[in-house]
Short mmCIF file of C-alpha atoms in Angstrom, two decimals:
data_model
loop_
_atom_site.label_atom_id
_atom_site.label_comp_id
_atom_site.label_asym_id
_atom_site.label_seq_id
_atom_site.Cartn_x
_atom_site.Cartn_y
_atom_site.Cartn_z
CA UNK A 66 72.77 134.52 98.82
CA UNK A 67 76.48 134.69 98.27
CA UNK A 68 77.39 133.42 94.67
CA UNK A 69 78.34 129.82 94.24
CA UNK A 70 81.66 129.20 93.74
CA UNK A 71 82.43 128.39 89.87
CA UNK A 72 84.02 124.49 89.20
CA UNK A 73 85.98 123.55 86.29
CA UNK A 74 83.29 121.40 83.69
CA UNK A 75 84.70 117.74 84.10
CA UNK A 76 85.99 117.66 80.66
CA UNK A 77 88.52 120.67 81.37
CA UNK A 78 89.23 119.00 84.84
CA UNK A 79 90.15 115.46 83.23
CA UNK A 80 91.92 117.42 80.20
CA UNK A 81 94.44 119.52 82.68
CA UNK A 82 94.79 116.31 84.70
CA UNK A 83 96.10 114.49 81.95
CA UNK A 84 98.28 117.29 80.76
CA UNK A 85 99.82 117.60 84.50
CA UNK A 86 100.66 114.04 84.35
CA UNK A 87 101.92 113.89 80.78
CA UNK A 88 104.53 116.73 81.64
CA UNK A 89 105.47 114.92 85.07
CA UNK A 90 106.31 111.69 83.31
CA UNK A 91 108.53 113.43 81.20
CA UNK A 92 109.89 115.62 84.29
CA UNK A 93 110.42 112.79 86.24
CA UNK A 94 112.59 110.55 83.60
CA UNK A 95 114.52 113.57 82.88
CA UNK A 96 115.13 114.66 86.31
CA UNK A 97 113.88 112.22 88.90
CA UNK A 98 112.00 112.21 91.81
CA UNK A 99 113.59 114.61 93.74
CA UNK A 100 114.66 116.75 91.04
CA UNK A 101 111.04 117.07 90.18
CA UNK A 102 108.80 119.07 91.64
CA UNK A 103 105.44 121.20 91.56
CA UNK A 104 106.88 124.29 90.41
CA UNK A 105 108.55 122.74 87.84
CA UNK A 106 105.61 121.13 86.37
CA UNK A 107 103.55 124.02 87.00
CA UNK A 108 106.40 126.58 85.09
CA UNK A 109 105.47 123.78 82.11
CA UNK A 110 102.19 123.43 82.01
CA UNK A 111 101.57 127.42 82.01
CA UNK A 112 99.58 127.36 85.62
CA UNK A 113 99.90 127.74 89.49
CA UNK A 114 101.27 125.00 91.63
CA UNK A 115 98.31 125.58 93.40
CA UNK A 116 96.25 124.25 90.38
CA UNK A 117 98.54 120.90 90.63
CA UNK A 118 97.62 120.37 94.34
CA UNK A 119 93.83 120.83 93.36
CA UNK A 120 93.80 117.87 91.36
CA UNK A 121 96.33 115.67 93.11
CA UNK A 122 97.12 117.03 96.69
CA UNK A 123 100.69 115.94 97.27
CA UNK A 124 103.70 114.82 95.14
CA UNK A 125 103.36 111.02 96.07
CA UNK A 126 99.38 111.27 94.76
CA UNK A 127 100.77 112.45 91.43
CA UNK A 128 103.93 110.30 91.28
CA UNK A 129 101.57 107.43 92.36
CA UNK A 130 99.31 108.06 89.20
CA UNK A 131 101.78 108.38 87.45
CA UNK A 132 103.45 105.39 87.83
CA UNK A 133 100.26 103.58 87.47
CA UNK A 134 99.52 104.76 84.32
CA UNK A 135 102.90 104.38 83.27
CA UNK A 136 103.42 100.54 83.96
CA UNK A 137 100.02 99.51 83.00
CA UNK A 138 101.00 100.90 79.25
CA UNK A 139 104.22 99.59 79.55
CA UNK A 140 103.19 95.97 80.88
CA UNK A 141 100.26 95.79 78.28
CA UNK A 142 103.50 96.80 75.32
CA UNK A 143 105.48 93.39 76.53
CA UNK A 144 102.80 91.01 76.72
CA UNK A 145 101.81 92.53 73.47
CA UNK A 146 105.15 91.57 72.09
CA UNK A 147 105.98 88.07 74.51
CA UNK A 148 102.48 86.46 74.22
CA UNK A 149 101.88 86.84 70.58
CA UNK A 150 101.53 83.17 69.36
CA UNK A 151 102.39 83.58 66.02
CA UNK A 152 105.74 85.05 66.26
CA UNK A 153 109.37 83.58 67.06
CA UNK A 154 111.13 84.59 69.77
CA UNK A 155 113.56 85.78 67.74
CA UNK A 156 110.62 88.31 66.68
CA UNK A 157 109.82 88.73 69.75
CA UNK A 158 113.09 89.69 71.13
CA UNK A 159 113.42 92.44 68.14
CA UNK A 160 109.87 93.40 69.25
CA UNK A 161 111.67 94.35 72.40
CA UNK A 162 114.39 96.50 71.05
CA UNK A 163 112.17 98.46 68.75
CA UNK A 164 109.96 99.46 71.52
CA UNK A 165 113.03 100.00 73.38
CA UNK A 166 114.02 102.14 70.99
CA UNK A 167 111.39 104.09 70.26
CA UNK A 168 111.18 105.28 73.91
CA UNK A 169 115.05 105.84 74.07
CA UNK A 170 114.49 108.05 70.98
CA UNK A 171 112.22 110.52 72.35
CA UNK A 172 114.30 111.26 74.95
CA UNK A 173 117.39 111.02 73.43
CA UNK A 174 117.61 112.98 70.40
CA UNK A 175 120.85 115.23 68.59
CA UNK A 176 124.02 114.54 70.05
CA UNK A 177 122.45 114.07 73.26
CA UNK A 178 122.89 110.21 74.15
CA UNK A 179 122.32 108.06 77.27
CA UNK A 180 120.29 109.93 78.78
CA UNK A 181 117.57 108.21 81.02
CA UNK A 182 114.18 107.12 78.93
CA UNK A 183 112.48 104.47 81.48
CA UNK A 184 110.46 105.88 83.89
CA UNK A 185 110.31 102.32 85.58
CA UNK A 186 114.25 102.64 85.81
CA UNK A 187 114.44 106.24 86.88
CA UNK A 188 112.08 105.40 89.83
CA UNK A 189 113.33 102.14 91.04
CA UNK A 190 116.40 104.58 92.14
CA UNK A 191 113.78 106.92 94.69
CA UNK A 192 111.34 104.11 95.45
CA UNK A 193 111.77 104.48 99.19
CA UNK A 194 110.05 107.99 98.81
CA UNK A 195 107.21 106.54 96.43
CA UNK A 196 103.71 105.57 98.21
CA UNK A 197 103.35 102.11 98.78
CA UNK A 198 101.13 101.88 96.02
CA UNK A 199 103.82 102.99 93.97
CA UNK A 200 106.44 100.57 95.10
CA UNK A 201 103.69 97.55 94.47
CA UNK A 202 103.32 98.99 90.94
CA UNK A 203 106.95 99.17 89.70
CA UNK A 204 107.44 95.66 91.41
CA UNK A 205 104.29 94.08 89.78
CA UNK A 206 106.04 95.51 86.34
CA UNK A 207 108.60 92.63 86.94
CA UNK A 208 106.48 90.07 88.25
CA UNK A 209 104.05 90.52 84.90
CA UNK A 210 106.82 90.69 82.35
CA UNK A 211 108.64 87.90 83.83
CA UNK A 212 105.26 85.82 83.66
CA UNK A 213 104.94 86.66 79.85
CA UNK A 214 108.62 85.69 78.77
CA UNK A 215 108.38 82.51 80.68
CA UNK A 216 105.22 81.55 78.81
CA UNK A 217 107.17 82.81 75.46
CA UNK A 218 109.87 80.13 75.82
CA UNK A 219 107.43 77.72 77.17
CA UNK A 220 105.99 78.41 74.15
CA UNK A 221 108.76 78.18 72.06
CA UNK A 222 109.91 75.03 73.21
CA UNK A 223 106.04 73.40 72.43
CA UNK A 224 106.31 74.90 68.87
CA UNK A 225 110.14 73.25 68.34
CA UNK A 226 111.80 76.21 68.45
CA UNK A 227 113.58 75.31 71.10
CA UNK A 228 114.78 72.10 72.00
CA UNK A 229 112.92 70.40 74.49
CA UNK A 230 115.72 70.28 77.01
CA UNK A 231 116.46 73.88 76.47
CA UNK A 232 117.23 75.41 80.16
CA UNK A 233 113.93 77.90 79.37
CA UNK A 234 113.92 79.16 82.80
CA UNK A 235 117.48 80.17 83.25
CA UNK A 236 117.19 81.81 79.36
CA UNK A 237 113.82 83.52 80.15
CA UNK A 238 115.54 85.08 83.28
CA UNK A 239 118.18 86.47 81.15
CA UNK A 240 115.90 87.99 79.12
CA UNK A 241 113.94 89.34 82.20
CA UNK A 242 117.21 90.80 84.07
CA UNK A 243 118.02 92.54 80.83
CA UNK A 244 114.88 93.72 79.64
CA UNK A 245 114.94 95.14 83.54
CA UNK A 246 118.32 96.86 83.38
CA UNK A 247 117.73 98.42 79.75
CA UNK A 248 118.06 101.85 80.80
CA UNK A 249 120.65 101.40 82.83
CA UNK A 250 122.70 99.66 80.18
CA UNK A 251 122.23 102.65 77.66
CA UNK A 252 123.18 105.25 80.15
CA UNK A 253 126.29 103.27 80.70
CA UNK A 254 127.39 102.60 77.48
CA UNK A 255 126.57 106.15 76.36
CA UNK A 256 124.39 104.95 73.60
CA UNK A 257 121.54 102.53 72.25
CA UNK A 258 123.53 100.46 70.01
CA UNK A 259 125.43 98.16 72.70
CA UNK A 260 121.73 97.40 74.52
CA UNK A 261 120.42 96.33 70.60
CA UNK A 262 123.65 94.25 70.10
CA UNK A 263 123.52 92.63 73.51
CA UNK A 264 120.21 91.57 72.33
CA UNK A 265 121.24 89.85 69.09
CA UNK A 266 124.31 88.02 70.73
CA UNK A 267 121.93 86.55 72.69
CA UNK A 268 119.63 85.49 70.16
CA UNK A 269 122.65 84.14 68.35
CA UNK A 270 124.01 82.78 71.08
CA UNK A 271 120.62 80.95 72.21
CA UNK A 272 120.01 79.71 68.31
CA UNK A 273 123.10 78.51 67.69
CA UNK A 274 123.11 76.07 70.81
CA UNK A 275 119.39 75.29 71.70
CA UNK A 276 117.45 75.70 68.62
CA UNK A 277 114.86 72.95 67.58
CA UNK A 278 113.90 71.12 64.21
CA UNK A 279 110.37 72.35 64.40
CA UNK A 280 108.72 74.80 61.77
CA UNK A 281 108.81 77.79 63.71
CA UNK A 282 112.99 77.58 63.57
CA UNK A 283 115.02 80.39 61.96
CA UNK A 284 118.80 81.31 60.97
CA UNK A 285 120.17 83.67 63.65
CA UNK A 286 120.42 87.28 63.07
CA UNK A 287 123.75 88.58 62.10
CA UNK A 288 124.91 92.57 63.13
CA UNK A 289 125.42 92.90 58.68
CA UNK A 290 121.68 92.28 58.66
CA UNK A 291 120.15 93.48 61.75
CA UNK A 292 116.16 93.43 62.48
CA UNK A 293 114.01 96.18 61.57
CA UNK A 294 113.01 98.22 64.75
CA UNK A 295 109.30 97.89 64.86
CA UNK A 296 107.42 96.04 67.65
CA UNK A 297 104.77 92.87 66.67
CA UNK A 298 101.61 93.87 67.09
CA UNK A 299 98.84 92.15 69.33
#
C-alpha cells in the first residue's frame, strides 16, 4: 500500500494560520487590497504561496477572515471604552484617542507620519472586491459602535452629565462620523495630533454648552493639560 500522505498536526496548522493572517493584516493596512497579495505574504512569512492557498484557498477567504477577526477585536475595544458605566464621557472620549493612538503608533513610527493604521479604513476604500461577508462585517463595525455611543450619551444624560435637553443624537453622531473617519483624518493632516485635538475641542465644546449639575460633571480638558493616552478598561 502506497504511503499515506503526511498532514500538518492541528496545532502547527492553526499556528501558521494565525501567522498568515497576522502578516496580512499588517500587509493589507500598509498596502491595501490590491497592493497585497499571496506572494507578498508568503515572501514574509518564510513559505510558498502554495502553503497560503492550503489553508485559505483564495484572497477574498483570507481577506474575509481577516476582516472578521479584525472588527470583532476592534468592536469589542469601543464598547469596552463607550459602555463602561462608571466613566464620563469625557473618559470615554480620551479612551478613544488612546486606543487610537496606540494603533496609529505601531504603524507609524520615526519620521514616518500619516501613514494608514485602520484596517477598517484601508478596506472601506476596496470593499467592492471584498466577499460579501466582508462588506457585512466592516458595515456591522458602524452599526455596533454607533449603538454603543448612543447608549453612552443616553447614559450620560441619566447620570446629569448632560443636560436633559442635550441634542444626544446629533452629538453621538458626531462622535460616530469621527471615530469613522479617524484614519482618514491623520493621513490628511500628516500627523496624530490634529485627530487628538479635534477630539478635545469637542469635548470642550460639548461641556461648555450642554453639561449638567449632576455628580458625574467635570471641568473641560484644556490642550496645557491634555488626557493621558490610555484606554478605560472593561
Amino acid at each position: 500500500m502506497p504511503p499515506k500522505p503526511k498532514t500538518q498536526p492541528p496545532v502547527a496548522r492553526s499556528g501558521m494560520r494565525e501567522t498568515i493572517k497576522k502578516v496580512a493584516t499588517e500587509l493589507l493596512v500598509k498596502n491595501g487590497y490590491h497592493n497585497t497579495s499571496f506572494r507578498h505574504i508568503a515572501e514574509r512569512v518564510g513559505i510558498t504561496t502554495t502553503n497560503i492557498h492550503y489553508h485559505f484557498g483564495s484572497k477574498q477567504q483570507l481577506v474575509e477572515e481577516v476582516v472578521k477577526d479584525y472588527v470583532a477585536d476592534a468592536t469589542a475595544r469601543h464598547q469596552a471604552i463607550w459602555l463602561a458605566p462608571d466613566h464620563t464621557l469625557a473618559d470615554k472620549l480620551r479612551g478613544v484617542i488612546a486606543y487610537n493612538h496606540e494603533r496609529y503608533k505601531r504603524f507609524n513610527r520615526g519620521k514616518s507620519q500619516g501613514r494608514p493604521w485602520s484596517l477598517i479604513g484601508r478596506l472601506r476604500l476596496d470593499s467592492e472586491d471584498l466577499s460579501p461577508a466582508a462588506r457585512e462585517s466592516l458595515a456591522g463595525f458602524g452599526a455596533s459602535v454607533h449603538k454603543a455611543i448612543d447608549h453612552a450619551f443616553a447614559l450620560a444624560c441619566a447620570s446629569g452629565e448632560l443636560r436633559t435637553d442635550a441634542p444626544r443624537d446629533d452629538l453621538a453622531l458626531l462622535v460616530v462620523n469621527l471615530v469613522n473617519s479617524s484614519s482618514v483624518f491623520t493621513q490628511d493632516a500628516g500627523s496624530f495630533e490634529p485627530l487628538e485635538q479635534f477630539f478635545f475641542a469637542f469635548e470642550r465644546v460639548m461641556l461648555s454648552v450642554y453639561a449638567g449639575a449632576g455628580p458625574a460633571e467635570k471641568a473641560p480638558s484644556t490642550p496645557h493639560s491634555p488626557a493621558p493616552r490610555r484606554a478605560p478598561q472593561p
